[in-house]
Tab-separated table of C-alpha atoms in Angstrom:
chain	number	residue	atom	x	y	z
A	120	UNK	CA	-3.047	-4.468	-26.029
A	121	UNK	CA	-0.042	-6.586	-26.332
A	122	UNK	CA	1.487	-4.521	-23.684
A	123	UNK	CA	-1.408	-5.530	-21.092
A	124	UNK	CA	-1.252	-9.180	-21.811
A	125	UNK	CA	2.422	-8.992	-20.949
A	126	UNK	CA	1.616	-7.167	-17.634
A	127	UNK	CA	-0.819	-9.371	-16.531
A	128	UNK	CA	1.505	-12.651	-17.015
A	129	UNK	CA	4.131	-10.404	-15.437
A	130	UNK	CA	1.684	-9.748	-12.265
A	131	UNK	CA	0.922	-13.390	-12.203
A	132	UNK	CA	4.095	-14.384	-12.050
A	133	UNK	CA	5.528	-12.111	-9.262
A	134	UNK	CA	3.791	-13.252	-6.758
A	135	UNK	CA	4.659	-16.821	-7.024
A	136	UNK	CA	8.259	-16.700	-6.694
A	137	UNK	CA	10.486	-13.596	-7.269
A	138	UNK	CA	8.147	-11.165	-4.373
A	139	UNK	CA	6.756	-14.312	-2.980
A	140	UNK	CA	4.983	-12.722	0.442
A	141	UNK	CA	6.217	-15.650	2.708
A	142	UNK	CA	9.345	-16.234	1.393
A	143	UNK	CA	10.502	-13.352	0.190
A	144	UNK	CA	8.385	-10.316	1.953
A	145	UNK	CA	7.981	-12.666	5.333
A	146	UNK	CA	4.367	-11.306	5.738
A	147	UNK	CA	1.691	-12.740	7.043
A	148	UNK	CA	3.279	-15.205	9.176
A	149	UNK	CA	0.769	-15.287	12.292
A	150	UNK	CA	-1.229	-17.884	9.976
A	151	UNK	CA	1.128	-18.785	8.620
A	152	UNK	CA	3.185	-20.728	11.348
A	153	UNK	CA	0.096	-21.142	13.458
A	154	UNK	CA	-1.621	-23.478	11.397
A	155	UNK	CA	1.005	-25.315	8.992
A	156	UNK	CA	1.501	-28.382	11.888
A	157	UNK	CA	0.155	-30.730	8.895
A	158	UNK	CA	-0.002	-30.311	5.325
A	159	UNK	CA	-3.795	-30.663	5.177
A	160	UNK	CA	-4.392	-27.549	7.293
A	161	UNK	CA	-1.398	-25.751	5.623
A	162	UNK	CA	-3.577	-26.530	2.614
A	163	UNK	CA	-7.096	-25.337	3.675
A	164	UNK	CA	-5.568	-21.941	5.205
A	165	UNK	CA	-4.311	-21.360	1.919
A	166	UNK	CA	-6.916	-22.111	-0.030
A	167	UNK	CA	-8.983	-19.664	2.421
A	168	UNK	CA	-6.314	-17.154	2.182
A	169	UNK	CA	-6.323	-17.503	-1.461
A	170	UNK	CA	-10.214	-16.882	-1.625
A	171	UNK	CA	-10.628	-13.922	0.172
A	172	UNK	CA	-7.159	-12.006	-1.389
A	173	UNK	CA	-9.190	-12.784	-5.127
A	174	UNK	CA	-12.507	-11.770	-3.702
A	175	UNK	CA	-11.646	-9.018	-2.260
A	176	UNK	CA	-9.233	-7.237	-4.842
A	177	UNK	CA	-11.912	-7.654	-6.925
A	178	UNK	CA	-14.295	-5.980	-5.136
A	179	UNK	CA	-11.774	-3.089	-3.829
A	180	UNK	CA	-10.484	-2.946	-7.617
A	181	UNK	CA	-13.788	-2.100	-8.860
A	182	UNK	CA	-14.953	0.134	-6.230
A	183	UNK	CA	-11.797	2.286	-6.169
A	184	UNK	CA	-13.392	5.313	-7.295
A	185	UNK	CA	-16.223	5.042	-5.291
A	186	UNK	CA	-14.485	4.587	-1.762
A	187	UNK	CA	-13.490	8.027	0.040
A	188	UNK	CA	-9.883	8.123	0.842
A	189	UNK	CA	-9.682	9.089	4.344
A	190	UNK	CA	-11.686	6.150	5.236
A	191	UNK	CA	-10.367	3.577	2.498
A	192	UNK	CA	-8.495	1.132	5.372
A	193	UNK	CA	-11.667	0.889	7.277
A	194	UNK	CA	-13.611	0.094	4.142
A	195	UNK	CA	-11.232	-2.384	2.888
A	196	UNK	CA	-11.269	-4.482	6.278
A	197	UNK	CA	-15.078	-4.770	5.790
A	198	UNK	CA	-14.702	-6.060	2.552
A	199	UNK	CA	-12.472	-8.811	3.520
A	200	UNK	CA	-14.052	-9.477	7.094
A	201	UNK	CA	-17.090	-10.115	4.173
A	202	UNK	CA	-15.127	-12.901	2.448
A	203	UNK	CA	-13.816	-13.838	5.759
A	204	UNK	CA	-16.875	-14.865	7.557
A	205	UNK	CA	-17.908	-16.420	3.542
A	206	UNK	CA	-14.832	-18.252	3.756
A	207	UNK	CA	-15.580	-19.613	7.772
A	208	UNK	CA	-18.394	-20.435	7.117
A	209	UNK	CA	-18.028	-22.847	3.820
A	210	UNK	CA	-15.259	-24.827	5.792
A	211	UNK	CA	-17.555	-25.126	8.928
A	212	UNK	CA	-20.254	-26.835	6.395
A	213	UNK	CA	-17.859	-28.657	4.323
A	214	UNK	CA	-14.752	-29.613	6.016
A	215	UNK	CA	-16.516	-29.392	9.287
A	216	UNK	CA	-13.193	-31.124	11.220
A	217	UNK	CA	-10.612	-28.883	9.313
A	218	UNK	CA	-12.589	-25.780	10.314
A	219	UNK	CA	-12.384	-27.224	14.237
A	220	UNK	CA	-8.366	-27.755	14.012
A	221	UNK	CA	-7.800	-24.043	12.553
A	222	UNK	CA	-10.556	-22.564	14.914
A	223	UNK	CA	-9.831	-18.727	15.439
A	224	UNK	CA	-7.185	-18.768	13.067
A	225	UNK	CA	-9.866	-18.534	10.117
A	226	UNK	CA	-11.401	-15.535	11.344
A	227	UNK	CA	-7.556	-14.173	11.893
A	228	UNK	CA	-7.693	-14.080	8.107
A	229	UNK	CA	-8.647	-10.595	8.608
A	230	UNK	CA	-5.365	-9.408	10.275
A	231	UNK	CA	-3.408	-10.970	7.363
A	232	UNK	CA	-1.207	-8.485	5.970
A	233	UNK	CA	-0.479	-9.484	2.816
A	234	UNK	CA	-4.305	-9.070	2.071
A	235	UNK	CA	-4.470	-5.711	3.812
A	236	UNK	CA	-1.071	-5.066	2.080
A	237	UNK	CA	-1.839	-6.200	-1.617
A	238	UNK	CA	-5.510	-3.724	-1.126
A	239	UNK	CA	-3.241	-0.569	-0.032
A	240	UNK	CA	-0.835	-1.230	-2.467
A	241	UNK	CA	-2.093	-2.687	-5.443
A	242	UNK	CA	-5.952	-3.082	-5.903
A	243	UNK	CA	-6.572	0.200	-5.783
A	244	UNK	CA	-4.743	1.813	-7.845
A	245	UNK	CA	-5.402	-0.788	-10.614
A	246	UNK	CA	-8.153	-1.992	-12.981
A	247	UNK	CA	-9.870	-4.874	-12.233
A	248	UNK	CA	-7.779	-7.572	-14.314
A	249	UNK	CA	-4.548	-6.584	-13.169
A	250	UNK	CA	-5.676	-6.415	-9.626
A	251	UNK	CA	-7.229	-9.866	-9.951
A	252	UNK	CA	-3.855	-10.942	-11.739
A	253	UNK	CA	-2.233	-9.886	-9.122
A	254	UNK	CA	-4.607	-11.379	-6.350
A	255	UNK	CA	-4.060	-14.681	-7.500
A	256	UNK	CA	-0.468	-14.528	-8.203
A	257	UNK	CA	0.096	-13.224	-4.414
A	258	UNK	CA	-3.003	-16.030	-3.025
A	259	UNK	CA	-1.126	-18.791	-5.103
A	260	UNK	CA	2.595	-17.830	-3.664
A	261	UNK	CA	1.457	-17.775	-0.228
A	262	UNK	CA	-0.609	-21.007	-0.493
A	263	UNK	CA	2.574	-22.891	-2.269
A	264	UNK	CA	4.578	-21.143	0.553
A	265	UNK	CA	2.453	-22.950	3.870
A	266	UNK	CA	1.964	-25.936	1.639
A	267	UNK	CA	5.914	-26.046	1.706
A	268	UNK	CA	6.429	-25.231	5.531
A	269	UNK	CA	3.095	-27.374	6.541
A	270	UNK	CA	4.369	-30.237	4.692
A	271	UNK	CA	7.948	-30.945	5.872
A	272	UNK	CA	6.711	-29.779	9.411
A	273	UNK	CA	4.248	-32.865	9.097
A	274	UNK	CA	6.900	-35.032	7.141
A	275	UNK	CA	9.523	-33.848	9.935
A	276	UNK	CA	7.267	-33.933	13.151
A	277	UNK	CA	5.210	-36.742	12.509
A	278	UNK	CA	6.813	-38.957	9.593
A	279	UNK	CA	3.419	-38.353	7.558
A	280	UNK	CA	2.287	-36.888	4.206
A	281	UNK	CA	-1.265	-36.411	4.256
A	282	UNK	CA	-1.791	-38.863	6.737
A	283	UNK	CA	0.147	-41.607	4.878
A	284	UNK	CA	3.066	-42.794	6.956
A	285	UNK	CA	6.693	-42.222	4.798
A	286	UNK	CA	9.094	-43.905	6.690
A	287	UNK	CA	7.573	-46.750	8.395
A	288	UNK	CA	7.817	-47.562	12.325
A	289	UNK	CA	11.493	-47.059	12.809
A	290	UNK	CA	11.299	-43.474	12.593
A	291	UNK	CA	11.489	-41.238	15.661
A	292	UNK	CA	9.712	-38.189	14.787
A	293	UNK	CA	10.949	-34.940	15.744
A	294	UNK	CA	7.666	-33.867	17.581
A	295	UNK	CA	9.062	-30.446	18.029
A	296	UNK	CA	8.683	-29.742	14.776
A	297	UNK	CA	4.337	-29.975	14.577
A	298	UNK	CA	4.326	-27.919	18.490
A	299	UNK	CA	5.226	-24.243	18.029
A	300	UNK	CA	8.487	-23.661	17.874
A	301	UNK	CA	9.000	-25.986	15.048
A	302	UNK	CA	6.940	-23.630	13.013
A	303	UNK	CA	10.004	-20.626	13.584
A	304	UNK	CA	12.638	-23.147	13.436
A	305	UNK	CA	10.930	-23.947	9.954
A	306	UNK	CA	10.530	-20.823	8.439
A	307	UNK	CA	14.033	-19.836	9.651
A	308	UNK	CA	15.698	-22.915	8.301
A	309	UNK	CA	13.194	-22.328	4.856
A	310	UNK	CA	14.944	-18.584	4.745
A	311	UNK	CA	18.421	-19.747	5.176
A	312	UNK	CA	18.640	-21.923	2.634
A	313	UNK	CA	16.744	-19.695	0.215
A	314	UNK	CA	18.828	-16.531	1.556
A	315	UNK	CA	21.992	-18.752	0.473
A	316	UNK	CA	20.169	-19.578	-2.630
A	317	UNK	CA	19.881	-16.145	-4.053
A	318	UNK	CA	23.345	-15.129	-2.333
A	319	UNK	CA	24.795	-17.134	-4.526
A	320	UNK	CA	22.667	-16.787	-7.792
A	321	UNK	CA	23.802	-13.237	-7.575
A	322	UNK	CA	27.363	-14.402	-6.838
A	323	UNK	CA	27.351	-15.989	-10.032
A	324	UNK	CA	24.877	-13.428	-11.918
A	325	UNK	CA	28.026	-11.164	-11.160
A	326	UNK	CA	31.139	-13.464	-12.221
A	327	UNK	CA	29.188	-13.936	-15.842
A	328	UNK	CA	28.717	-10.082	-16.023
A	329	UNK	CA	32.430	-9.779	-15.316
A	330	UNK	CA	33.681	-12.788	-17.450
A	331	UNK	CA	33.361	-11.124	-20.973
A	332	UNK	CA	35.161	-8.292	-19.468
A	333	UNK	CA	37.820	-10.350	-18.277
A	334	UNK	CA	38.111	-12.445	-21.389
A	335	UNK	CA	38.413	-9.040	-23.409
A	336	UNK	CA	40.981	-7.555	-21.477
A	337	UNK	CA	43.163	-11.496	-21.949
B	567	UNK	CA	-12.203	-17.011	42.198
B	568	UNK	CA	-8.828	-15.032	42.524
B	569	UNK	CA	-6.913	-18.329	42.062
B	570	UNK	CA	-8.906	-19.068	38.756
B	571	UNK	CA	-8.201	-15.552	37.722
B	572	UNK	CA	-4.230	-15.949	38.776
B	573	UNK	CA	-4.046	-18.750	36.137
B	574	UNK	CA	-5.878	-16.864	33.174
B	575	UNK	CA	-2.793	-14.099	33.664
B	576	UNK	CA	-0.306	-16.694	33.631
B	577	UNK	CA	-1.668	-18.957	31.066
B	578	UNK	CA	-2.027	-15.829	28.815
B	579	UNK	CA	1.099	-14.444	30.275
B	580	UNK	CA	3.888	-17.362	29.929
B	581	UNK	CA	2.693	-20.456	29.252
B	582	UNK	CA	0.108	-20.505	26.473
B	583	UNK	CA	2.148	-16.940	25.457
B	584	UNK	CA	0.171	-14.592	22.584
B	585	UNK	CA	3.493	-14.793	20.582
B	586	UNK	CA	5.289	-17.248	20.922
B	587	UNK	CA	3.140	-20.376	21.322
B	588	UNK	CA	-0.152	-18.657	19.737
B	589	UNK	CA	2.733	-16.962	16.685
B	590	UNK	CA	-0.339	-13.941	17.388
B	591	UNK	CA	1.764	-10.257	17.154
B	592	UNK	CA	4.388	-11.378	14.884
B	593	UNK	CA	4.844	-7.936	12.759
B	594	UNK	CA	5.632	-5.814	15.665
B	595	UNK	CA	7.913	-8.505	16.643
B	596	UNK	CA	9.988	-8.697	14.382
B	597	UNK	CA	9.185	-5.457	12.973
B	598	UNK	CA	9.839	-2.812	16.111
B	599	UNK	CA	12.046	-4.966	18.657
B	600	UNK	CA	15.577	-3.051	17.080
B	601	UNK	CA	15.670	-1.212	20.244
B	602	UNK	CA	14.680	-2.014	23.629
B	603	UNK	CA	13.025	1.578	25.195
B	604	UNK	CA	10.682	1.342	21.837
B	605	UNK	CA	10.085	-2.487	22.156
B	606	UNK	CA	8.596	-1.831	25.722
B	607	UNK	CA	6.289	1.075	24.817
B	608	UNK	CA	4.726	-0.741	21.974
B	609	UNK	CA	4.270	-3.398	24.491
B	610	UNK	CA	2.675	-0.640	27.056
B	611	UNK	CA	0.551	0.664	23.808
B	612	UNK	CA	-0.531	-2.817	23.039
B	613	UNK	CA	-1.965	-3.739	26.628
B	614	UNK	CA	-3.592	-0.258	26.488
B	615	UNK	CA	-5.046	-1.433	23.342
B	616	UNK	CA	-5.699	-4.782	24.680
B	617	UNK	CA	-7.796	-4.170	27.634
B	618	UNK	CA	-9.766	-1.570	25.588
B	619	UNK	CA	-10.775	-4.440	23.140
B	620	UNK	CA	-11.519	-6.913	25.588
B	621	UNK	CA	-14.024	-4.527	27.568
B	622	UNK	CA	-15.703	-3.240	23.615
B	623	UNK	CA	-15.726	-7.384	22.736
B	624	UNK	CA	-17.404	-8.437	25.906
B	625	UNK	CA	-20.099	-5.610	25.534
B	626	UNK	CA	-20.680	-6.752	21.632
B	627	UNK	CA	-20.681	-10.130	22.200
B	628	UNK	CA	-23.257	-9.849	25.349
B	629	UNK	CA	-25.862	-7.437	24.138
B	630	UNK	CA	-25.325	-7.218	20.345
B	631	UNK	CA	-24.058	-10.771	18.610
B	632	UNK	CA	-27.057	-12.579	19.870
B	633	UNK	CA	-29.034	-10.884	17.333
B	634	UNK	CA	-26.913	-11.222	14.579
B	635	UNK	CA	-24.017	-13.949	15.086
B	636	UNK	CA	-22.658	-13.108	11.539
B	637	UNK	CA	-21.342	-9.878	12.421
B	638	UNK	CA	-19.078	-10.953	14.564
B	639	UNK	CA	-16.103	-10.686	13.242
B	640	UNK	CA	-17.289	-7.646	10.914
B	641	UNK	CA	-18.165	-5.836	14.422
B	642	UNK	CA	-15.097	-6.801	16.356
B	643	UNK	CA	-12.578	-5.420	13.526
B	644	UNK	CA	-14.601	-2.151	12.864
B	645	UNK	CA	-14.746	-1.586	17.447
B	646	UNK	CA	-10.931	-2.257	17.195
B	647	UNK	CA	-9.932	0.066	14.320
B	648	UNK	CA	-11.957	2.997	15.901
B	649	UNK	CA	-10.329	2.100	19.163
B	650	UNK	CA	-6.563	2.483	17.790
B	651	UNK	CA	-7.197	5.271	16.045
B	652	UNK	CA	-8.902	6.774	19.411
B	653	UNK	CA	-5.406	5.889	21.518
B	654	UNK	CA	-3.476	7.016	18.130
B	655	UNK	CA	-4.686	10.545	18.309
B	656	UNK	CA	-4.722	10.477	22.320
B	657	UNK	CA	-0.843	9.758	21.734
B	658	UNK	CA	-0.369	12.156	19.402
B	659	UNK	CA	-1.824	14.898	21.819
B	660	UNK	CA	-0.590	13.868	24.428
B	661	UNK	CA	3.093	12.844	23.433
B	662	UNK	CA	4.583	13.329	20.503
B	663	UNK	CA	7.999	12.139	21.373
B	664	UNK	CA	5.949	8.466	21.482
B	665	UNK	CA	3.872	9.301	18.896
B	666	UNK	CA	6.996	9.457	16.924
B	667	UNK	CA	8.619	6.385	18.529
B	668	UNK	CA	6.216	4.178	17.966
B	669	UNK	CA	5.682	5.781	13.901
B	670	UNK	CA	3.710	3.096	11.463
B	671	UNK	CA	3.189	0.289	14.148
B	672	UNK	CA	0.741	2.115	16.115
B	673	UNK	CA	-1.591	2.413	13.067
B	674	UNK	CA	-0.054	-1.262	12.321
B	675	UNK	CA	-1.985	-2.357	15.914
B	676	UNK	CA	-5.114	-2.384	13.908
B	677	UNK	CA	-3.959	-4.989	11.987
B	678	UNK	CA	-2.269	-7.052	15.101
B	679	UNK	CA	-3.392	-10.096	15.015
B	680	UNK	CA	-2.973	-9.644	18.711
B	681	UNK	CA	-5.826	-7.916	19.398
B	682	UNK	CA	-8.394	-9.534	17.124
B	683	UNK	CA	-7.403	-13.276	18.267
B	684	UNK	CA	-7.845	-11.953	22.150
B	685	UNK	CA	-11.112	-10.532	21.279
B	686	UNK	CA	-12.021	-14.121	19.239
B	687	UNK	CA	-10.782	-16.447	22.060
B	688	UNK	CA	-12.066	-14.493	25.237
B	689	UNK	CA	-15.531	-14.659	23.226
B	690	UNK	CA	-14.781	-18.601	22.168
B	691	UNK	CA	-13.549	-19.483	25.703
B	692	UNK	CA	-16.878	-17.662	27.558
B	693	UNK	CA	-14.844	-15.161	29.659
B	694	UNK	CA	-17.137	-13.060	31.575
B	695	UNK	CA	-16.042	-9.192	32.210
B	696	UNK	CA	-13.378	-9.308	34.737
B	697	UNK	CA	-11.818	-12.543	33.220
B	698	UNK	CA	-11.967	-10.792	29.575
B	699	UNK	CA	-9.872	-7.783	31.548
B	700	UNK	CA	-7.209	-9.984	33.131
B	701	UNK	CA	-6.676	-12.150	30.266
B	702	UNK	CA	-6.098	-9.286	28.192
B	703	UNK	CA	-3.776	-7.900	31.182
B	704	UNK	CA	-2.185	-10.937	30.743
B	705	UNK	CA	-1.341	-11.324	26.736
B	706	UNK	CA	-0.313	-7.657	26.742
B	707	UNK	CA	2.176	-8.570	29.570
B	708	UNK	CA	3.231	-11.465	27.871
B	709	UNK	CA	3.681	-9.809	24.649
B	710	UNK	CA	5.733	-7.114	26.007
B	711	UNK	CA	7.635	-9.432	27.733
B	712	UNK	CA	8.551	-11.370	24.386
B	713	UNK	CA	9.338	-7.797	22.706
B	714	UNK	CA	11.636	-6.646	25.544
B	715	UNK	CA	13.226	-10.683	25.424
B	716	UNK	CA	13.528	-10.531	21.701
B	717	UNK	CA	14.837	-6.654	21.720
B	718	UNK	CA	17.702	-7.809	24.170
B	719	UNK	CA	18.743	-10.346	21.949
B	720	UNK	CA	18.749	-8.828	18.827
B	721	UNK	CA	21.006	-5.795	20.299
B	722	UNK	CA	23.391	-8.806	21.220
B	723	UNK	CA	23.449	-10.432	17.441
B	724	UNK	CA	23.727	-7.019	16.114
B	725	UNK	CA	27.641	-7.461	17.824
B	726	UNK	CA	28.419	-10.759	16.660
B	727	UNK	CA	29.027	-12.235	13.235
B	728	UNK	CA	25.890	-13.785	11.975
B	729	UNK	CA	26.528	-15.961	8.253
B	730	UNK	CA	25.521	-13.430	5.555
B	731	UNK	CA	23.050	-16.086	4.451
B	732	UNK	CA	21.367	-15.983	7.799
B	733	UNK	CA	21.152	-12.096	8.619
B	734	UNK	CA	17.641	-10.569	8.884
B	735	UNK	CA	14.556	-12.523	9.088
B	736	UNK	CA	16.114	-15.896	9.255
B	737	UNK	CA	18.373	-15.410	12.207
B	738	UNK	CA	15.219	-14.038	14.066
B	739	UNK	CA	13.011	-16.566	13.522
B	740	UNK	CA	15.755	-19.130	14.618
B	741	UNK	CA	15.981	-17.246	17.802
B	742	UNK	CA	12.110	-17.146	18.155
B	743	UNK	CA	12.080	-20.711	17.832
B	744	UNK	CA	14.826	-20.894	20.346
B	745	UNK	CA	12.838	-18.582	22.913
B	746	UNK	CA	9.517	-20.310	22.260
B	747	UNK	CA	11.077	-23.953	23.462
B	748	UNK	CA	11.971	-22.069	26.038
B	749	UNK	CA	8.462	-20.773	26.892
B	750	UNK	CA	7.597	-24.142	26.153
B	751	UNK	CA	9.483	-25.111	29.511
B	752	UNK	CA	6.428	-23.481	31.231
B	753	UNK	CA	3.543	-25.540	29.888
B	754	UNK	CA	4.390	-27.671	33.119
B	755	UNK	CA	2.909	-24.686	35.953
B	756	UNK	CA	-0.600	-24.865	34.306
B	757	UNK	CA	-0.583	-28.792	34.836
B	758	UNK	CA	0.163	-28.400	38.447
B	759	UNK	CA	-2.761	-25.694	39.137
């Protein structure tokens, strides 16, 4: 038992940081980049992201014996278009000017491969909790991931955090950071630094594996 | 007429362009542009695709959404994975030299965001038949054009000495960025039509 509580932590985890789909798999960036011009909307497509990965490893995770195999891609697509057209239409009631700003990127949802990707790969071929673990791990990750790029895209293009003004009116923004190619320049810059980041983690991961070595042979 | 229909090929075409302005079509990309001869037939497959999808979306959304708006996007997904999978085994038939080529993305179409997103915004915009075929005419061409740009320059950076930090994904996204100012540049020939 104690072996399955570990597992489920560890599946938690994973998806956060260390396999990270944005930042580390770069998948899933056609919502990504389309919609993270502000951190609200970064937000909202993550939270809707988020909801339809947990609903629908669930659903796939429990039905996994049940669903043929030849036709298992086609089956999981329905089950997220489900949550999908759940998920558009709860931000069309609630957040009805949100839902207007991401427009067809909502119903893009579907094409998201980290959901498609996380079904294939992971919900079915485990039980419920770990699937769900894993779900929300992955649906957290890629939420913190657009929060990150939506919010210095809106700090950057428009000197704004939520709406609140940062920097007060001598700023010049750098507009092309909220229009389109901001979003690539973003998520390129976001990579570089974290590409450097783990370059030299494992730089120094290596020097402290060689150090006693070193000290041994002195 | 044919003027209005000139400007929904451009405007899909260059200026309001599938990839790079819309970030629709990202895996292939990134994923298939390593070499230029595969980059354009994925681009050919995808218009194939395209027009397909645009013709199947235009029939659903005239004689069977009316009935049951809900199903939309359930109906569009489920018309466009039966539709790659029909071109996916005509491939395979018919050549199997492309079949090979083209390996996981052409399964991988299903899930372009591509060809959902033209199917949602010919549907969201009210294109009628014809206009549905051109525009999807149109993002194909300007998707293949962005694969064949993007293939050209990646042979180029495989030559030169990119910072260790930067190879892979980031330098590519740094040169989409790049390209899509460019493409930016043509936002100005919609204003003057």
């Amino acid at each position: 038992m104690k072996a399955r509580e570990l597992s489920v932590r560890e599946e938690l985890l994973k998806g956060l940081w260390r396999e990270n789909p944005v930042l580390v798999q770069v998948l899933g960036m056609c919502p990504s980049l389309a919609v993270t011009n502000t951190a609200p909307n970064a937000l909202a497509m993550g939270v809707a992201t988020f909801f339809v990965l947990v609903g629908s490893s669930f659903l796939v995770s429990s039905l996994r014996k049940v669903i043929p195999k030849p036709v298992r891609i086609s089956t999981y697509i329905v089950i997220i278009a489900t949550f999908v057209t759940i998920a558009d239409l709860v931000l069309q009631a609630f957040v009805p000017g949100i839902h207007k700003e991401l427009g067809a990127f909502i119903s893009l949802i579907v094409v998201n491969c980290v959901i498609l990707g996380r079904q294939e790969a992971f919900a079915s071929r485990h039980g419920i909790r770990l699937a769900v673990a894993d779900a929300v791990g992955m649906g957290a990750g890629f939420t913190f991931a657009l929060f990150l790029l939506g919010a210095t895209r809106e700090i950057l293009g428009n000197g704004t955090l939520f709406g609140v003004s940062l920097f007060g009116p001598n700023f010049e923004p750098w507009v092309v950071m909220i229009l389109p190619p901001g979003g690539f320049l973003m998520l390129g810059a976001i990579l570089l630094v974290f590409g450097a980041w783990k370059a030299r983690a494992a730089a120094r991961a290596k020097a402290a594996a060689v150090e006693p070595l070193r000290k041994a042979a002195a | 007429m044919s003027g209005h229909l000139l400007w929904i090929f451009l405007g899909a075409m260059v200026v309001n362009n599938f990839t790079l302005s819309y970030f629709l079509g990202l895996c292939p990309f990134f994923g298939v542009s390593g070499r230029l001869d595969t980059a354009f037939r994925l681009g050919l497959a995808n218009i194939f695709v395209l027009v397909i999808t645009s013709a199947c979306a235009w029939a659903l959304d005239r004689f069977i959404l009316p009935y049951a708006p809900y199903l939309k996007l359930i109906s569009f997904i489920l018309v466009i994975a039966s539709v790659v999978q029909f071109v996916e085994m005509a491939i395979k038939k018919l050549s199997p030299a492309l079949f090979r080529a083209l390996g996981i993305f052409l399964p991988l179409i299903t899930t372009n965001c591509a060809i959902l997103g033209l199917a949602l915004f010919q549907t969201n915009r009210g294109y009628g038949f014809l206009e549905g075929i051109v525009f999807a005419i149109g993002a194909g061409a300007g998707l293949t054009l962005a694969l064949v740009l993007m293939a050209g320059i990646r042979v180029e950076v495989e030559l030169s000495d990119v910072p260790a930090a930067a190879r892979g994904t980031a330098i590519q996204l740094l040169i989409a960025g790049i390209l899509s100012l460019a493409f930016m540049g043509f936002a100005g020939l919609l204003g003057a039509g």
